[in-house]
Short mmCIF file of C-alpha atoms in Angstrom, two decimals:
data_model
loop_
_atom_site.label_atom_id
_atom_site.label_comp_id
_atom_site.label_asym_id
_atom_site.label_seq_id
_atom_site.Cartn_x
_atom_site.Cartn_y
_atom_site.Cartn_z
CA MET A 1 -36.93 201.22 -90.07
CA ARG A 2 -33.55 202.32 -91.19
CA ARG A 3 -32.56 203.65 -87.79
CA TRP A 4 -28.77 203.59 -88.20
CA GLY A 5 -28.79 205.97 -91.13
CA LEU A 6 -31.18 208.27 -89.34
CA VAL A 7 -29.19 208.20 -86.11
CA ILE A 8 -25.97 209.10 -87.90
CA GLY A 9 -27.70 211.96 -89.70
CA ILE A 10 -29.20 213.27 -86.48
CA TRP A 11 -25.86 212.97 -84.63
CA ILE A 12 -24.12 215.07 -87.26
CA VAL A 13 -26.76 217.81 -87.07
CA CYS A 14 -26.83 217.79 -83.27
CA TRP A 15 -23.05 217.98 -83.13
CA THR A 16 -23.00 221.16 -85.20
CA THR A 17 -26.13 222.88 -83.77
CA PRO A 18 -27.88 223.14 -80.43
CA ALA A 19 -29.78 219.97 -79.55
CA PHE A 20 -33.02 219.64 -81.57
CA ALA A 21 -32.84 223.21 -82.84
CA HIS A 22 -33.55 221.79 -86.31
CA LEU A 23 -36.93 220.37 -85.31
CA THR A 24 -39.30 222.21 -87.61
CA GLY A 25 -41.20 219.28 -89.15
CA ALA A 26 -44.87 218.50 -88.66
CA PHE A 27 -44.34 215.83 -86.03
CA ALA A 28 -42.56 218.37 -83.85
CA ASP A 29 -46.04 219.64 -82.97
CA PHE A 30 -46.69 216.30 -81.31
CA LEU A 31 -43.60 216.14 -79.10
CA GLY A 32 -45.54 215.94 -75.86
CA ILE A 33 -48.00 213.27 -77.00
CA VAL A 34 -45.90 210.80 -78.99
CA HIS A 35 -46.42 208.25 -76.22
CA ASP A 36 -50.00 209.31 -75.48
CA GLU A 37 -52.41 206.46 -76.22
CA ASN A 38 -55.16 209.01 -76.89
CA THR A 39 -53.55 209.72 -80.25
CA ILE A 40 -54.57 206.25 -81.44
CA ASP A 41 -57.99 206.08 -79.78
CA LYS A 42 -59.74 206.42 -83.13
CA LEU A 43 -57.74 203.57 -84.63
CA LYS A 44 -58.47 201.34 -81.64
CA LYS A 45 -62.14 202.28 -81.78
CA GLU A 46 -62.28 201.28 -85.44
CA MET A 47 -60.62 197.98 -84.57
CA ALA A 48 -63.15 197.30 -81.79
CA GLU A 49 -66.10 198.13 -84.06
CA THR A 50 -64.71 195.90 -86.80
CA GLU A 51 -64.31 193.02 -84.35
CA LYS A 52 -67.92 193.55 -83.24
CA GLU A 53 -69.17 193.50 -86.83
CA ILE A 54 -67.30 190.26 -87.49
CA ALA A 55 -68.79 188.68 -84.36
CA GLU A 56 -72.33 189.73 -85.33
CA LEU A 57 -72.08 188.78 -88.99
CA THR A 58 -70.46 185.34 -88.63
CA PRO A 59 -73.44 183.44 -87.11
CA ARG A 60 -75.89 185.21 -89.43
CA ILE A 61 -73.92 184.03 -92.45
CA GLN A 62 -74.01 180.48 -91.14
CA GLU A 63 -77.81 180.68 -90.78
CA MET A 64 -78.15 182.06 -94.31
CA GLU A 65 -75.87 179.36 -95.68
CA ASP A 66 -77.78 176.56 -93.95
CA GLU A 67 -81.09 177.91 -95.29
CA TYR A 68 -79.65 178.32 -98.77
CA ARG A 69 -78.23 174.79 -98.84
CA SER A 70 -81.59 173.34 -97.77
CA ASN A 71 -83.50 175.25 -100.46
CA GLN A 72 -80.82 174.39 -103.02
CA ASN A 73 -81.20 170.67 -102.36
CA GLU A 74 -84.97 170.96 -102.75
CA ALA A 75 -84.55 172.84 -106.03
CA VAL A 76 -82.16 170.21 -107.36
CA ASP A 77 -84.65 167.45 -106.51
CA LYS A 78 -87.43 169.29 -108.38
CA LEU A 79 -85.20 169.93 -111.37
CA GLN A 80 -84.30 166.27 -111.56
CA PHE A 81 -87.99 165.34 -111.36
CA TYR A 82 -88.96 167.71 -114.17
CA SER A 83 -86.02 166.57 -116.30
CA GLU A 84 -86.87 162.89 -115.92
CA THR A 85 -90.69 163.01 -116.10
CA GLY A 86 -91.63 166.27 -117.77
CA LEU A 87 -91.44 165.26 -121.45
CA ASP A 88 -92.70 161.72 -120.83
CA THR A 89 -95.69 163.04 -118.91
CA TRP A 90 -96.56 165.52 -121.65
CA LEU A 91 -96.37 162.86 -124.38
CA ALA A 92 -98.53 160.53 -122.30
CA LEU A 93 -101.16 163.24 -121.89
CA MET A 94 -101.20 163.91 -125.64
CA THR A 95 -101.87 160.25 -126.40
CA LYS A 96 -104.48 159.69 -123.68
CA GLU A 97 -106.47 162.93 -123.67
CA ASP A 98 -109.25 162.82 -126.24
CA ASP A 99 -110.78 166.14 -125.28
CA LEU A 100 -108.84 169.25 -126.37
CA VAL A 101 -110.09 171.18 -123.33
CA ASP A 102 -108.76 168.50 -121.00
CA LEU A 103 -105.45 168.49 -122.85
CA LEU A 104 -105.07 172.27 -122.60
CA GLY A 105 -106.01 172.13 -118.92
CA SER A 106 -103.30 169.57 -118.27
CA GLN A 107 -100.83 171.73 -120.19
CA TRP A 108 -101.82 174.74 -118.03
CA LEU A 109 -101.20 172.77 -114.84
CA ILE A 110 -97.75 171.70 -116.03
CA GLU A 111 -96.84 175.23 -117.10
CA ARG A 112 -98.07 176.61 -113.78
CA ASN A 113 -95.89 174.16 -111.87
CA VAL A 114 -92.90 175.10 -114.01
CA ASP A 115 -93.57 178.84 -113.47
CA GLU A 116 -93.75 178.32 -109.73
CA TYR A 117 -90.50 176.39 -109.86
CA LEU A 118 -88.80 179.20 -111.82
CA THR A 119 -90.04 181.69 -109.23
CA GLU A 120 -88.51 179.53 -106.50
CA LEU A 121 -85.23 179.42 -108.45
CA ASN A 122 -85.23 183.22 -108.69
CA LYS A 123 -85.74 183.50 -104.93
CA LEU A 124 -82.93 181.00 -104.45
CA TYR A 125 -80.65 183.09 -106.66
CA LEU A 126 -81.46 186.26 -104.70
CA ALA A 127 -80.74 184.39 -101.46
CA TYR A 128 -77.41 183.30 -102.91
CA MET A 129 -76.52 186.87 -103.88
CA GLN A 130 -77.39 188.10 -100.38
CA LEU A 131 -75.29 185.32 -98.88
CA GLN A 132 -72.36 186.13 -101.15
CA SER A 133 -72.63 189.83 -100.33
CA ALA A 134 -72.62 189.03 -96.61
CA LYS A 135 -69.57 186.82 -97.04
CA ASP A 136 -67.77 189.54 -98.99
CA SER A 137 -68.61 192.02 -96.23
CA LEU A 138 -67.24 189.69 -93.58
CA GLU A 139 -64.03 189.12 -95.55
CA GLY A 140 -63.66 192.87 -96.01
CA HIS A 141 -64.03 193.40 -92.26
CA ARG A 142 -61.40 190.76 -91.57
CA ARG A 143 -58.92 192.24 -94.04
CA LEU A 144 -59.47 195.71 -92.59
CA LEU A 145 -58.95 194.38 -89.06
CA THR A 146 -55.65 192.86 -90.17
CA MET A 147 -54.56 196.23 -91.60
CA ILE A 148 -55.42 198.07 -88.39
CA GLU A 149 -53.56 195.49 -86.33
CA GLU A 150 -50.50 195.86 -88.60
CA ASN A 151 -50.56 199.63 -88.14
CA LEU A 152 -50.71 199.34 -84.36
CA ALA A 153 -47.97 196.70 -84.42
CA SER A 154 -45.76 199.12 -86.39
CA ARG A 155 -46.17 201.67 -83.60
CA GLY A 156 -45.17 199.09 -80.98
CA GLN A 157 -42.13 198.06 -83.00
CA PHE A 158 -41.06 201.68 -83.51
CA LEU A 159 -41.22 202.42 -79.79
CA ALA A 160 -39.45 199.16 -78.94
CA ASP A 161 -36.65 199.89 -81.42
CA ASN A 162 -36.20 203.36 -79.92
CA GLU A 163 -36.69 202.62 -76.24
CA GLY A 164 -35.16 205.35 -74.08
CA VAL A 165 -34.90 207.82 -76.93
CA GLU A 166 -36.08 211.34 -76.04
CA LEU A 167 -39.49 212.46 -77.32
CA GLU A 168 -37.91 215.19 -79.44
CA GLN A 169 -35.74 212.63 -81.19
CA LEU A 170 -38.68 210.29 -81.79
CA ALA A 171 -40.58 213.11 -83.43
CA ASN A 172 -37.54 213.86 -85.53
CA TYR A 173 -37.36 210.24 -86.69
CA LEU A 174 -41.03 210.35 -87.69
CA ASP A 175 -40.51 213.60 -89.59
CA ILE A 176 -37.55 212.25 -91.53
CA ASP A 177 -39.16 208.91 -92.34
CA TRP A 178 -42.33 210.61 -93.53
CA MET A 179 -40.51 213.07 -95.77
CA SER A 180 -37.98 210.59 -97.18
CA GLU A 181 -40.03 207.39 -97.38
CA VAL A 182 -43.71 208.31 -97.66
CA GLU A 183 -44.81 211.81 -98.58
CA ASP A 184 -43.92 212.19 -102.27
CA ASP A 185 -44.78 208.62 -103.24
CA LEU A 186 -48.11 208.58 -101.37
CA ILE A 187 -49.19 211.91 -102.88
CA ALA A 188 -48.23 210.62 -106.34
CA GLN A 189 -50.27 207.42 -105.87
CA LEU A 190 -53.31 209.35 -104.63
CA ASP A 191 -53.07 211.75 -107.57
CA LYS A 192 -52.86 208.82 -109.97
CA ASP A 193 -55.98 207.24 -108.48
CA ARG A 194 -57.80 210.58 -108.58
CA GLN A 195 -57.05 210.89 -112.30
CA LEU A 196 -58.15 207.27 -112.83
CA THR A 197 -61.55 207.69 -111.19
CA ASP A 198 -62.07 211.14 -112.69
CA THR A 199 -61.77 209.80 -116.24
CA ASN A 200 -63.17 206.27 -115.81
CA ALA A 201 -66.15 206.69 -113.47
CA GLU A 202 -68.65 205.35 -116.02
CA GLU A 203 -66.54 202.25 -116.71
CA TRP A 204 -66.15 201.71 -112.97
CA ALA A 205 -69.93 201.85 -112.44
CA ARG A 206 -70.70 199.47 -115.32
CA HIS A 207 -68.14 196.95 -114.07
CA LEU A 208 -70.35 195.93 -111.14
CA LEU A 209 -73.78 196.36 -112.76
CA VAL A 210 -76.39 194.15 -111.04
CA GLY A 211 -79.78 194.44 -112.70
CA THR A 212 -80.42 198.18 -112.85
CA ASP A 213 -78.24 199.01 -109.84
CA TYR A 214 -74.88 200.66 -110.42
CA LYS A 215 -72.12 200.14 -107.90
CA LEU A 216 -68.55 201.39 -107.61
CA GLY A 217 -66.79 198.39 -106.09
CA GLU A 218 -63.55 198.57 -104.13
CA ALA A 219 -62.26 195.53 -106.08
CA TRP A 220 -62.11 197.50 -109.35
CA LEU A 221 -60.17 200.33 -107.74
CA ASN A 222 -57.81 197.96 -105.94
CA LYS A 223 -57.10 196.20 -109.23
CA HIS A 224 -55.88 199.46 -110.81
CA SER A 225 -54.19 201.05 -107.79
CA LYS A 226 -51.00 200.42 -105.85
CA LEU A 227 -52.88 201.50 -102.74
CA GLN A 228 -55.47 199.33 -101.01
CA TYR A 229 -59.01 200.59 -100.48
CA PHE A 230 -61.65 199.39 -98.03
CA PHE A 231 -65.19 200.70 -98.52
CA ARG A 232 -67.51 200.56 -95.54
CA SER A 233 -70.81 202.21 -94.69
CA ASP A 234 -69.17 204.64 -92.25
CA HIS A 235 -65.71 205.28 -93.71
CA VAL A 236 -63.40 204.63 -96.62
CA TYR A 237 -59.95 203.38 -95.60
CA VAL A 238 -56.85 203.75 -97.75
CA VAL A 239 -53.74 201.72 -96.92
CA TYR A 240 -50.21 202.48 -98.11
CA LYS A 241 -47.61 199.81 -97.35
CA LYS A 242 -44.00 199.06 -98.03
CA LYS A 243 -41.05 197.78 -96.00
CA ASP A 244 -41.20 199.21 -92.46
CA ILE A 245 -43.87 201.71 -93.56
CA HIS A 246 -47.59 201.44 -92.85
CA VAL A 247 -50.09 204.27 -93.41
CA ILE A 248 -53.86 204.17 -92.91
CA LEU A 249 -56.04 207.07 -94.04
CA LEU A 250 -59.69 207.39 -92.98
CA GLY A 251 -62.21 209.46 -94.86
CA GLN A 252 -65.68 209.81 -96.34
CA VAL A 253 -67.03 210.29 -99.85
CA LEU A 254 -68.76 213.67 -99.89
CA GLN A 255 -70.05 216.15 -102.44
CA ASN A 256 -67.52 218.83 -103.33
CA SER A 257 -68.10 222.56 -102.99
CA ASN A 258 -68.91 222.93 -106.70
CA ARG A 259 -71.64 220.24 -106.42
CA ASP A 260 -70.34 218.64 -109.62
CA ALA A 261 -68.54 215.64 -108.12
CA ALA A 262 -68.12 213.42 -105.09
CA GLU A 263 -64.67 213.28 -103.48
CA LEU A 264 -62.93 211.19 -100.87
CA ARG A 265 -61.99 213.57 -98.05
CA PHE A 266 -59.61 212.39 -95.36
CA GLU A 267 -60.42 213.19 -91.75
CA ALA A 268 -57.64 211.23 -90.01
CA GLY A 269 -54.47 209.31 -90.80
CA PHE A 270 -51.98 207.10 -88.99
CA PHE A 271 -48.33 206.64 -89.92
CA ASN A 272 -46.96 203.50 -88.26
CA GLY A 273 -49.58 203.91 -85.56
CA PHE A 274 -48.93 207.61 -84.94
CA LEU A 275 -51.63 210.18 -85.64
CA LEU A 276 -50.85 212.29 -88.71
CA PRO A 277 -50.68 216.04 -87.97
CA ASP A 278 -53.32 218.12 -89.78
CA THR A 279 -50.62 219.92 -91.78
CA LEU A 280 -49.66 216.62 -93.42
CA LEU A 281 -53.22 215.34 -93.81
CA GLU A 282 -54.22 218.50 -95.68
CA GLU A 283 -51.69 217.66 -98.41
CA LEU A 284 -53.50 214.41 -99.25
CA SER A 285 -56.44 214.35 -101.69
CA GLY A 286 -58.59 211.30 -102.33
CA PHE A 287 -60.29 210.14 -105.53
CA ARG A 288 -62.90 212.17 -107.39
CA ILE A 289 -66.05 210.92 -109.16
CA PRO A 290 -67.66 213.49 -111.52
CA TYR A 291 -71.46 213.46 -111.59
CA GLN A 292 -71.45 214.18 -115.33
CA ALA A 293 -69.90 210.77 -116.01
CA LEU A 294 -72.54 209.02 -113.87
CA GLN A 295 -75.35 210.90 -115.65
CA SER A 296 -74.46 209.03 -118.84
CA LEU A 297 -75.68 205.82 -117.18
CA PRO A 298 -79.26 204.78 -118.08
CA GLY A 299 -81.73 205.86 -115.41
CA ILE A 300 -79.29 208.12 -113.56
CA TYR A 301 -80.32 211.78 -113.70
CA SER A 302 -79.25 213.58 -110.52
CA PRO A 303 -76.68 211.18 -109.06
CA TYR A 304 -75.33 210.92 -105.57
CA LEU A 305 -73.27 208.25 -103.87
CA GLU A 306 -74.08 206.18 -100.81
CA GLN A 307 -71.31 204.38 -98.91
CA SER A 308 -71.77 200.67 -98.31
CA ASN A 309 -69.61 197.71 -97.35
CA GLY A 310 -67.34 196.92 -100.28
CA GLU A 311 -68.86 199.45 -102.66
CA LEU A 312 -70.31 202.88 -103.33
CA LEU A 313 -73.96 202.76 -104.45
CA VAL A 314 -74.95 205.09 -107.28
CA ARG A 315 -78.31 206.64 -106.46
CA THR A 316 -80.46 209.12 -108.35
CA LYS A 317 -82.63 211.83 -106.80
#
């Protein structure tokens, strides 16, 4: 952080007024717990749970991949067999079979074998999609873990850079950095994303259409936003980063009070590893997804959203 500029500014104020009399910012409420590790318990808990999910998912993915590769090789062998012998076999049957009933019976057997093979290919495709989804989930967990570790590292660096500084002064530094470096820009980015999802919810849902299932994927939102979003079954994480600044917001997608939209509501936030005071968190509004836009999708009548790893699932009642 830009400590020298802050220190000079604080020195001037302290020289003209009683020490710390100017402390009126939100972080002043946290003077006594700036060093308290309990303020980052939630962040550490999320990190531990993410590590556990990675550990559990990794061997399962390997099992799925081994099974998929085995079935894939078998499918390739069958495809090669049908490609090389299918037409020749059919022509041979046509020339050798004198009885029409026998010929049609042979045709039925060939078609049945082909149908069974196509069914196997469909199962193989579904297995591939499940494997890919599991891999995407694992990668999402790993990226989220990296973000949490970066946020905690920012806290360690801040305390190391300001070793021996009084708690009141540390709180003052956090106040100034938040107001000058984060607040306005973060609110503007969140507002921009809220407008984006409010007016493009249908496009967002169609972007990740799989069969008849509509999904709002984090990848689409990340492509259009300067923030970084992580969708998981328990929480949605929003990351704001720039030089010396690292913010993580945690929230859930819930129905609003008007029952006409789902909104991302933040329940906790961390600025460089320090818990955001409620007064600052209340200023931040997440994205909004109007139900009316989702109702224009085929088969969606009374929509609601279900959180999942990497995406929000569009369900209908």
